[in-house]
Tab-separated table of N, CA and C in Angstrom:
chain	number	residue	atom	x	y	z
A	1	ASN	N	-48.297	-59.064	15.793
A	1	ASN	CA	-48.694	-59.553	15.799
A	1	ASN	C	-48.991	-60.303	18.041
A	2	TRP	N	-49.975	-61.149	18.123
A	2	TRP	CA	-50.658	-61.187	19.209
A	2	TRP	C	-49.620	-62.237	19.946
A	3	GLU	N	-49.846	-61.355	21.261
A	3	GLU	CA	-49.180	-62.192	22.946
A	3	GLU	C	-49.872	-62.390	23.414
A	4	GLN	N	-49.885	-63.883	23.814
A	4	GLN	CA	-50.666	-64.808	24.606
A	4	GLN	C	-49.734	-64.668	25.867
A	5	ASP	N	-50.816	-64.544	26.738
A	5	ASP	CA	-50.504	-64.939	28.614
A	5	ASP	C	-50.538	-65.612	28.848
A	6	ALA	N	-50.069	-66.339	29.913
A	6	ALA	CA	-51.044	-67.066	31.612
A	6	ALA	C	-52.408	-66.724	31.875
A	7	GLU	N	-53.449	-65.134	32.189
A	7	GLU	CA	-54.109	-65.209	32.403
A	7	GLU	C	-55.523	-65.370	31.137
A	8	ASN	N	-54.742	-65.001	29.903
A	8	ASN	CA	-56.154	-64.841	28.755
A	8	ASN	C	-56.442	-67.013	28.656
A	9	PHE	N	-55.785	-67.425	29.660
A	9	PHE	CA	-56.043	-69.640	28.868
A	9	PHE	C	-56.981	-69.174	29.588
A	10	LEU	N	-57.662	-70.415	29.611
A	10	LEU	CA	-58.873	-70.409	30.189
A	10	LEU	C	-59.082	-72.211	30.231
A	11	LYS	N	-59.168	-72.071	31.579
A	11	LYS	CA	-59.449	-73.849	32.054
A	11	LYS	C	-60.706	-73.736	33.318
A	12	ALA	N	-62.307	-75.095	32.236
A	12	ALA	CA	-63.066	-75.254	33.232
A	12	ALA	C	-62.664	-75.884	33.817
A	13	LEU	N	-63.330	-75.995	35.251
A	13	LEU	CA	-63.704	-76.930	36.641
A	13	LEU	C	-64.581	-77.960	35.577
A	14	PRO	N	-64.810	-79.085	35.606
A	14	PRO	CA	-65.964	-80.490	36.120
A	14	PRO	C	-67.391	-79.549	36.653
A	15	THR	N	-67.952	-79.659	36.011
A	15	THR	CA	-70.099	-79.228	36.173
A	15	THR	C	-70.732	-79.836	35.685
A	16	LYS	N	-71.482	-79.485	36.962
A	16	LYS	CA	-73.097	-80.158	36.325
A	16	LYS	C	-73.454	-80.328	34.494
A	17	LYS	N	-73.498	-78.700	34.972
A	17	LYS	CA	-73.216	-78.421	33.396
A	17	LYS	C	-72.639	-76.571	33.043
A	18	LEU	N	-72.491	-75.862	31.800
A	18	LEU	CA	-71.891	-74.879	31.303
A	18	LEU	C	-72.467	-74.006	31.205
A	19	GLN	N	-72.633	-73.021	30.234
A	19	GLN	CA	-72.681	-71.631	29.515
A	19	GLN	C	-72.185	-70.697	28.883
A	20	VAL	N	-71.667	-71.136	28.156
A	20	VAL	CA	-71.239	-69.777	28.019
A	20	VAL	C	-71.494	-68.760	26.573
A	21	VAL	N	-71.107	-67.616	26.438
A	21	VAL	CA	-71.119	-66.587	25.611
A	21	VAL	C	-69.738	-66.405	25.355
A	22	LEU	N	-69.685	-66.202	23.942
A	22	LEU	CA	-68.376	-65.778	23.371
A	22	LEU	C	-68.845	-64.118	22.163
A	23	VAL	N	-68.333	-62.986	23.263
A	23	VAL	CA	-68.328	-62.230	21.624
A	23	VAL	C	-67.155	-61.918	21.012
A	24	LEU	N	-66.900	-61.947	19.984
A	24	LEU	CA	-65.760	-61.632	19.289
A	24	LEU	C	-66.232	-60.051	17.945
A	25	ASP	N	-65.293	-59.933	18.119
A	25	ASP	CA	-65.337	-58.815	17.238
A	25	ASP	C	-64.423	-58.856	15.358
A	26	MET	N	-65.643	-59.289	15.082
A	26	MET	CA	-64.941	-59.514	13.667
A	26	MET	C	-64.852	-58.213	12.734
A	27	SER	N	-64.825	-57.083	13.607
A	27	SER	CA	-64.686	-55.623	12.418
A	27	SER	C	-63.729	-55.752	11.624
A	28	SER	N	-63.926	-55.255	10.561
A	28	SER	CA	-62.253	-54.905	9.492
A	28	SER	C	-61.408	-54.128	10.593
A	29	SER	N	-61.052	-53.567	11.621
A	29	SER	CA	-60.275	-52.920	12.210
A	29	SER	C	-59.441	-53.933	12.444
A	30	LEU	N	-59.758	-55.055	12.368
A	30	LEU	CA	-58.443	-56.527	13.079
A	30	LEU	C	-57.814	-56.563	12.056
A	31	GLY	N	-58.462	-55.922	10.602
A	31	GLY	CA	-57.417	-57.266	9.678
A	31	GLY	C	-57.658	-58.238	9.599
A	32	PHE	N	-56.224	-58.777	9.145
A	32	PHE	CA	-55.973	-60.217	8.913
A	32	PHE	C	-55.973	-60.861	10.534
A	33	ASP	N	-55.316	-59.796	11.387
A	33	ASP	CA	-56.277	-61.217	12.518
A	33	ASP	C	-57.374	-60.997	12.892
A	34	VAL	N	-57.942	-61.405	12.481
A	34	VAL	CA	-59.470	-62.187	12.230
A	34	VAL	C	-58.726	-63.292	12.484
A	35	VAL	N	-58.120	-63.571	11.434
A	35	VAL	CA	-57.858	-65.438	11.077
A	35	VAL	C	-57.694	-66.325	12.959
A	36	SER	N	-56.446	-65.193	14.253
A	36	SER	CA	-56.284	-65.370	15.341
A	36	SER	C	-57.337	-65.626	15.979
A	37	VAL	N	-58.618	-64.525	16.478
A	37	VAL	CA	-59.987	-64.399	16.538
A	37	VAL	C	-60.155	-65.825	16.760
A	38	LYS	N	-60.469	-65.627	14.897
A	38	LYS	CA	-61.934	-67.324	15.057
A	38	LYS	C	-60.784	-68.448	15.424
A	39	SER	N	-59.603	-68.670	15.613
A	39	SER	CA	-58.705	-69.668	15.815
A	39	SER	C	-58.921	-69.386	16.969
A	40	TYR	N	-58.077	-68.716	17.894
A	40	TYR	CA	-57.719	-68.592	18.973
A	40	TYR	C	-60.303	-69.192	20.140
A	41	ALA	N	-60.682	-69.206	19.064
A	41	ALA	CA	-61.967	-68.706	19.729
A	41	ALA	C	-62.685	-70.490	19.241
A	42	ASN	N	-62.237	-70.953	18.032
A	42	ASN	CA	-62.204	-72.241	18.700
A	42	ASN	C	-61.333	-73.161	18.947
A	43	SER	N	-59.832	-72.859	19.778
A	43	SER	CA	-59.348	-73.409	20.367
A	43	SER	C	-59.981	-73.398	22.144
A	44	VAL	N	-60.660	-72.625	22.442
A	44	VAL	CA	-61.453	-72.264	23.620
A	44	VAL	C	-63.133	-72.951	23.693
A	45	VAL	N	-63.200	-73.504	21.903
A	45	VAL	CA	-64.953	-73.472	22.424
A	45	VAL	C	-63.913	-75.373	22.301
A	46	ASP	N	-63.314	-75.702	21.967
A	46	ASP	CA	-62.645	-77.539	22.158
A	46	ASP	C	-62.189	-77.489	23.057
A	47	ASN	N	-61.780	-76.887	23.609
A	47	ASN	CA	-61.408	-77.177	25.408
A	47	ASN	C	-62.441	-77.096	26.561
A	48	LEU	N	-63.547	-75.999	25.799
A	48	LEU	CA	-64.413	-76.440	26.931
A	48	LEU	C	-65.478	-77.309	26.532
A	49	ILE	N	-65.405	-77.862	25.350
A	49	ILE	CA	-65.801	-79.387	25.264
A	49	ILE	C	-65.548	-80.644	25.796
A	50	SER	N	-64.048	-80.452	25.363
A	50	SER	CA	-63.733	-81.926	26.015
A	50	SER	C	-63.224	-81.973	27.282
A	51	GLN	N	-63.662	-81.216	28.268
A	51	GLN	CA	-63.550	-81.055	29.871
A	51	GLN	C	-64.681	-80.866	30.461
A	52	ASN	N	-65.830	-80.473	29.690
A	52	ASN	CA	-67.179	-80.905	30.177
A	52	ASN	C	-68.819	-81.082	28.866
A	53	SER	N	-68.930	-81.934	28.837
A	53	SER	CA	-69.827	-82.856	27.847
A	53	SER	C	-71.267	-81.984	28.740
A	54	ASP	N	-71.551	-81.364	29.672
A	54	ASP	CA	-73.011	-80.737	28.905
A	54	ASP	C	-72.899	-79.248	29.467
A	55	VAL	N	-72.420	-78.481	28.335
A	55	VAL	CA	-71.588	-77.385	27.789
A	55	VAL	C	-72.435	-76.728	26.353
A	56	GLU	N	-72.816	-75.753	27.207
A	56	GLU	CA	-73.587	-74.680	26.054
A	56	GLU	C	-72.659	-73.550	25.721
A	57	ILE	N	-72.467	-73.640	24.105
A	57	ILE	CA	-71.948	-72.404	23.956
A	57	ILE	C	-72.297	-71.124	23.031
A	58	GLY	N	-72.462	-70.277	23.160
A	58	GLY	CA	-73.194	-69.349	22.054
A	58	GLY	C	-71.736	-68.021	21.386
A	59	VAL	N	-72.053	-68.436	20.314
A	59	VAL	CA	-71.200	-66.801	19.810
A	59	VAL	C	-71.940	-65.680	19.507
A	60	VAL	N	-71.273	-64.883	19.956
A	60	VAL	CA	-71.949	-63.050	18.875
A	60	VAL	C	-71.346	-62.908	18.381
A	61	LEU	N	-71.133	-62.332	17.209
A	61	LEU	CA	-69.711	-61.476	16.235
A	61	LEU	C	-70.739	-60.489	16.512
A	62	PHE	N	-69.563	-59.689	16.380
A	62	PHE	CA	-69.685	-58.163	16.002
A	62	PHE	C	-68.980	-57.420	14.881
A	63	SER	N	-69.489	-56.362	14.282
A	63	SER	CA	-68.716	-54.973	13.658
A	63	SER	C	-69.856	-54.400	12.999
A	64	LYS	N	-70.344	-54.459	11.420
A	64	LYS	CA	-70.974	-53.045	11.439
A	64	LYS	C	-72.243	-53.527	12.550
A	65	ASN	N	-72.499	-54.847	11.979
A	65	ASN	CA	-74.027	-55.659	12.745
A	65	ASN	C	-73.532	-56.893	13.005
A	66	ILE	N	-74.907	-57.431	14.095
A	66	ILE	CA	-74.836	-57.872	14.900
A	66	ILE	C	-75.414	-58.664	14.762
A	67	GLN	N	-75.001	-60.380	14.810
A	67	GLN	CA	-75.192	-62.206	14.425
A	67	GLN	C	-75.134	-62.617	15.224
A	68	GLN	N	-75.771	-63.153	15.875
A	68	GLN	CA	-75.982	-64.146	16.647
A	68	GLN	C	-76.330	-66.037	16.502
A	69	LEU	N	-75.473	-66.355	16.689
A	69	LEU	CA	-75.194	-67.580	16.576
A	69	LEU	C	-76.599	-68.876	17.950
A	70	GLN	N	-77.302	-69.423	17.066
A	70	GLN	CA	-77.755	-70.491	18.495
A	70	GLN	C	-76.631	-70.550	19.016
A	71	LEU	N	-77.337	-71.648	20.745
A	71	LEU	CA	-75.965	-72.302	21.533
A	71	LEU	C	-76.421	-73.818	20.602
A	72	THR	N	-75.769	-74.643	20.911
A	72	THR	CA	-74.631	-75.886	20.965
A	72	THR	C	-74.482	-76.792	21.565
A	73	ARG	N	-74.840	-77.429	21.934
A	73	ARG	CA	-74.494	-78.276	22.880
A	73	ARG	C	-73.045	-79.503	21.876
């Protein structure tokens, strides 16, 4: 089970422009915890978007191969 603590919560302060890249381990070594990683990443993205309308978010997934997704607005 994943344990959450106060250090792992992200709260963005208002800024004119924010660029963030999430690098996520999607390797098979995570097993079923991959679902938790995806869920937490979605929460971080939702939080960033709700606090800053001018945010660009990049996501890099890695396991055996690296997959890079385009920045979003």
